[in-house]
Coordinates of N, CA and C in Angstrom, one line a residue:
M339 N 18.4 16.3 4.7 CA 17.9 15.3 5.6 C 16.7 14.5 4.9
T340 N 16.7 13.2 5.1 CA 15.6 12.4 4.5 C 14.7 11.9 5.6
R341 N 13.4 12.0 5.3 CA 12.4 11.5 6.2 C 11.6 10.4 5.5
V342 N 10.8 9.7 6.3 CA 10.0 8.6 5.7 C 8.5 9.0 5.9
E343 N 7.8 8.9 4.9 CA 6.3 9.1 4.9 C 5.6 7.8 4.8
Y344 N 4.5 7.6 5.5 CA 3.8 6.4 5.4 C 2.3 6.6 4.9
R345 N 1.7 5.6 4.4 CA 0.4 5.7 3.8 C -0.3 4.4 3.9
I346 N -1.6 4.4 4.1 CA -2.4 3.1 4.1 C -3.2 3.2 2.8
E347 N -3.1 2.1 2.0 CA -3.8 2.0 0.7 C -4.5 0.7 0.7
L348 N -5.8 0.6 0.2 CA -6.5 -0.6 0.2 C -6.1 -1.4 -1.0
A349 N -5.8 -2.7 -0.9 CA -5.5 -3.6 -2.0 C -6.7 -3.7 -2.9
P350 N -6.5 -3.9 -4.2 CA -7.6 -4.1 -5.1 C -8.5 -5.2 -4.5
F351 N -9.8 -5.0 -4.5 CA -10.8 -6.0 -3.9 C -12.1 -6.0 -4.7
H352 N -12.6 -7.2 -5.0 CA -13.9 -7.3 -5.7 C -14.7 -8.3 -4.8
E353 N -15.8 -7.8 -4.3 CA -16.6 -8.7 -3.4 C -17.1 -10.0 -4.1
A354 N -17.4 -9.9 -5.3 CA -18.0 -11.1 -6.0 C -16.9 -12.0 -6.6
Q355 N -15.7 -11.6 -6.6 CA -14.7 -12.5 -7.3 C -13.3 -12.4 -6.6
E356 N -12.5 -13.3 -6.9 CA -11.1 -13.3 -6.3 C -10.3 -12.3 -7.0
T357 N -9.5 -11.6 -6.1 CA -8.5 -10.6 -6.7 C -7.4 -11.3 -7.4
K358 N -7.1 -10.9 -8.5 CA -6.0 -11.5 -9.3 C -4.7 -11.0 -9.0
G359 N -3.7 -11.8 -9.0 CA -2.3 -11.4 -8.8 C -1.8 -10.2 -9.7
P360 N -2.1 -10.4 -11.0 CA -1.6 -9.3 -11.9 C -2.2 -7.9 -11.6
E361 N -3.5 -7.9 -11.2 CA -4.2 -6.7 -10.8 C -3.5 -6.1 -9.6
F362 N -3.2 -6.9 -8.6 CA -2.6 -6.5 -7.4 C -1.2 -5.9 -7.7
L363 N -0.4 -6.6 -8.5 CA 0.9 -6.1 -8.9 C 0.9 -4.8 -9.7
A364 N -0.1 -4.7 -10.6 CA -0.3 -3.5 -11.4 C -0.5 -2.3 -10.5
R365 N -1.3 -2.5 -9.4 CA -1.5 -1.4 -8.5 C -0.3 -1.0 -7.7
L366 N 0.5 -2.0 -7.3 CA 1.7 -1.8 -6.6 C 2.7 -1.0 -7.5
N367 N 2.8 -1.4 -8.8 CA 3.7 -0.8 -9.7 C 3.3 0.7 -10.0
E368 N 2.0 1.0 -10.0 CA 1.5 2.4 -10.1 C 2.0 3.2 -9.0
L369 N 1.8 2.7 -7.8 CA 2.2 3.4 -6.6 C 3.8 3.5 -6.5
G370 N 4.5 2.5 -7.0 CA 5.9 2.5 -7.1 C 6.5 3.6 -7.9
K371 N 5.7 4.0 -9.0 CA 6.1 5.1 -9.8 C 6.1 6.4 -9.1
E372 N 5.3 6.5 -8.0 CA 5.3 7.7 -7.2 C 6.2 7.6 -6.0
G373 N 7.0 6.5 -6.0 CA 8.0 6.4 -4.9 C 7.6 5.5 -3.7
W374 N 6.4 5.0 -3.8 CA 5.9 4.2 -2.7 C 6.4 2.8 -2.7
R375 N 6.7 2.2 -1.6 CA 7.2 0.9 -1.5 C 6.3 0.1 -0.4
L376 N 6.0 -1.1 -0.7 CA 5.2 -1.9 0.2 C 6.0 -2.3 1.4
V377 N 5.4 -2.0 2.6 CA 6.1 -2.4 3.9 C 5.4 -3.6 4.4
A378 N 4.0 -3.6 4.4 CA 3.3 -4.8 5.0 C 1.9 -4.8 4.4
I379 N 1.4 -6.0 4.4 CA 0.0 -6.2 4.0 C -0.8 -6.5 5.3
N380 N -1.9 -5.8 5.4 CA -2.7 -5.9 6.6 C -1.9 -5.7 7.9
P381 N -1.3 -4.5 8.1 CA -0.4 -4.3 9.2 C -1.1 -4.3 10.6
L382 N -2.5 -4.2 10.5 CA -3.2 -4.2 11.8 C -3.8 -5.5 12.1
E383 N -3.4 -6.6 11.4 CA -3.9 -7.9 11.6 C -3.9 -8.4 13.0
G384 N -2.8 -8.3 13.7 CA -2.7 -8.7 15.1 C -3.6 -7.9 16.0
A385 N -3.7 -6.6 15.8 CA -4.4 -5.7 16.6 C -6.0 -5.9 16.4
R386 N -6.3 -6.2 15.2 CA -7.8 -6.4 15.0 C -8.3 -7.8 15.3
G387 N -7.3 -8.7 15.5 CA -7.7 -10.1 15.9 C -7.9 -11.0 14.7
G388 N -7.3 -10.7 13.6 CA -7.3 -11.6 12.4 C -7.7 -10.9 11.2
W389 N -7.4 -11.6 10.1 CA -7.7 -11.1 8.7 C -9.2 -11.5 8.4
V390 N -9.9 -10.5 7.8 CA -11.2 -10.7 7.3 C -11.2 -10.8 5.8
P391 N -11.3 -11.9 5.2 CA -11.1 -12.0 3.7 C -12.3 -11.4 2.9
S392 N -13.4 -11.1 3.6 CA -14.5 -10.5 2.8 C -14.4 -9.0 2.7
T393 N -13.3 -8.4 3.1 CA -13.1 -7.0 3.0 C -11.8 -6.6 2.3
A394 N -11.7 -5.4 1.8 CA -10.4 -5.0 1.2 C -9.3 -5.0 2.2
T395 N -8.1 -5.5 1.8 CA -7.0 -5.6 2.7 C -6.1 -4.4 2.7
P396 N -5.8 -3.7 3.9 CA -5.0 -2.6 3.8 C -3.5 -2.9 3.6
M397 N -2.8 -2.1 2.9 CA -1.4 -2.2 2.6 C -0.7 -1.0 3.2
L398 N 0.4 -1.2 4.0 CA 1.2 -0.1 4.5 C 2.3 0.1 3.5
L399 N 2.4 1.4 3.1 CA 3.4 1.8 2.1 C 4.3 2.9 2.8
S400 N 5.5 3.0 2.3 CA 6.4 4.1 2.7 C 7.1 4.6 1.5
R401 N 7.6 5.9 1.7 CA 8.5 6.5 0.7 C 9.4 7.5 1.4
E402 N 10.5 7.7 0.9 CA 11.4 8.7 1.5 C 11.1 10.1 0.9
I403 N 11.1 11.1 1.7 CA 10.9 12.4 1.3 C 12.0 13.3 1.8
S404 N 12.3 14.3 1.1 CA 13.5 15.1 1.5 C 13.0 16.5 2.0
D405 N 13.7 17.0 3.0 CA 13.4 18.4 3.5 C 14.0 19.4 2.6
D406 N 14.9 19.0 1.7 CA 15.5 19.9 0.7 C 14.6 20.2 -0.4
P407 N 14.1 21.4 -0.5 CA 13.1 21.8 -1.6 C 13.7 21.7 -3.0
S408 N 15.0 21.6 -3.2 CA 15.6 21.5 -4.5 C 15.6 20.1 -5.0
R409 N 15.2 19.1 -4.2 CA 15.2 17.7 -4.6 C 13.9 17.3 -5.1

């Protein structure tokens, strides 16, 4: 049986400068090597009342995990 595991990870953020696309993609690729896939950026946006660009943005990630210890 396969289950899904979720994780919140903060997107690369630099207070004094704009986050660059290549840096963001490099971080996603690092996480992808561990099986993580991006589900949403700032998944709590509606609940918090809007995006705050002066803070690190949360990313919701998921990956499949198996209950079978041999996998």
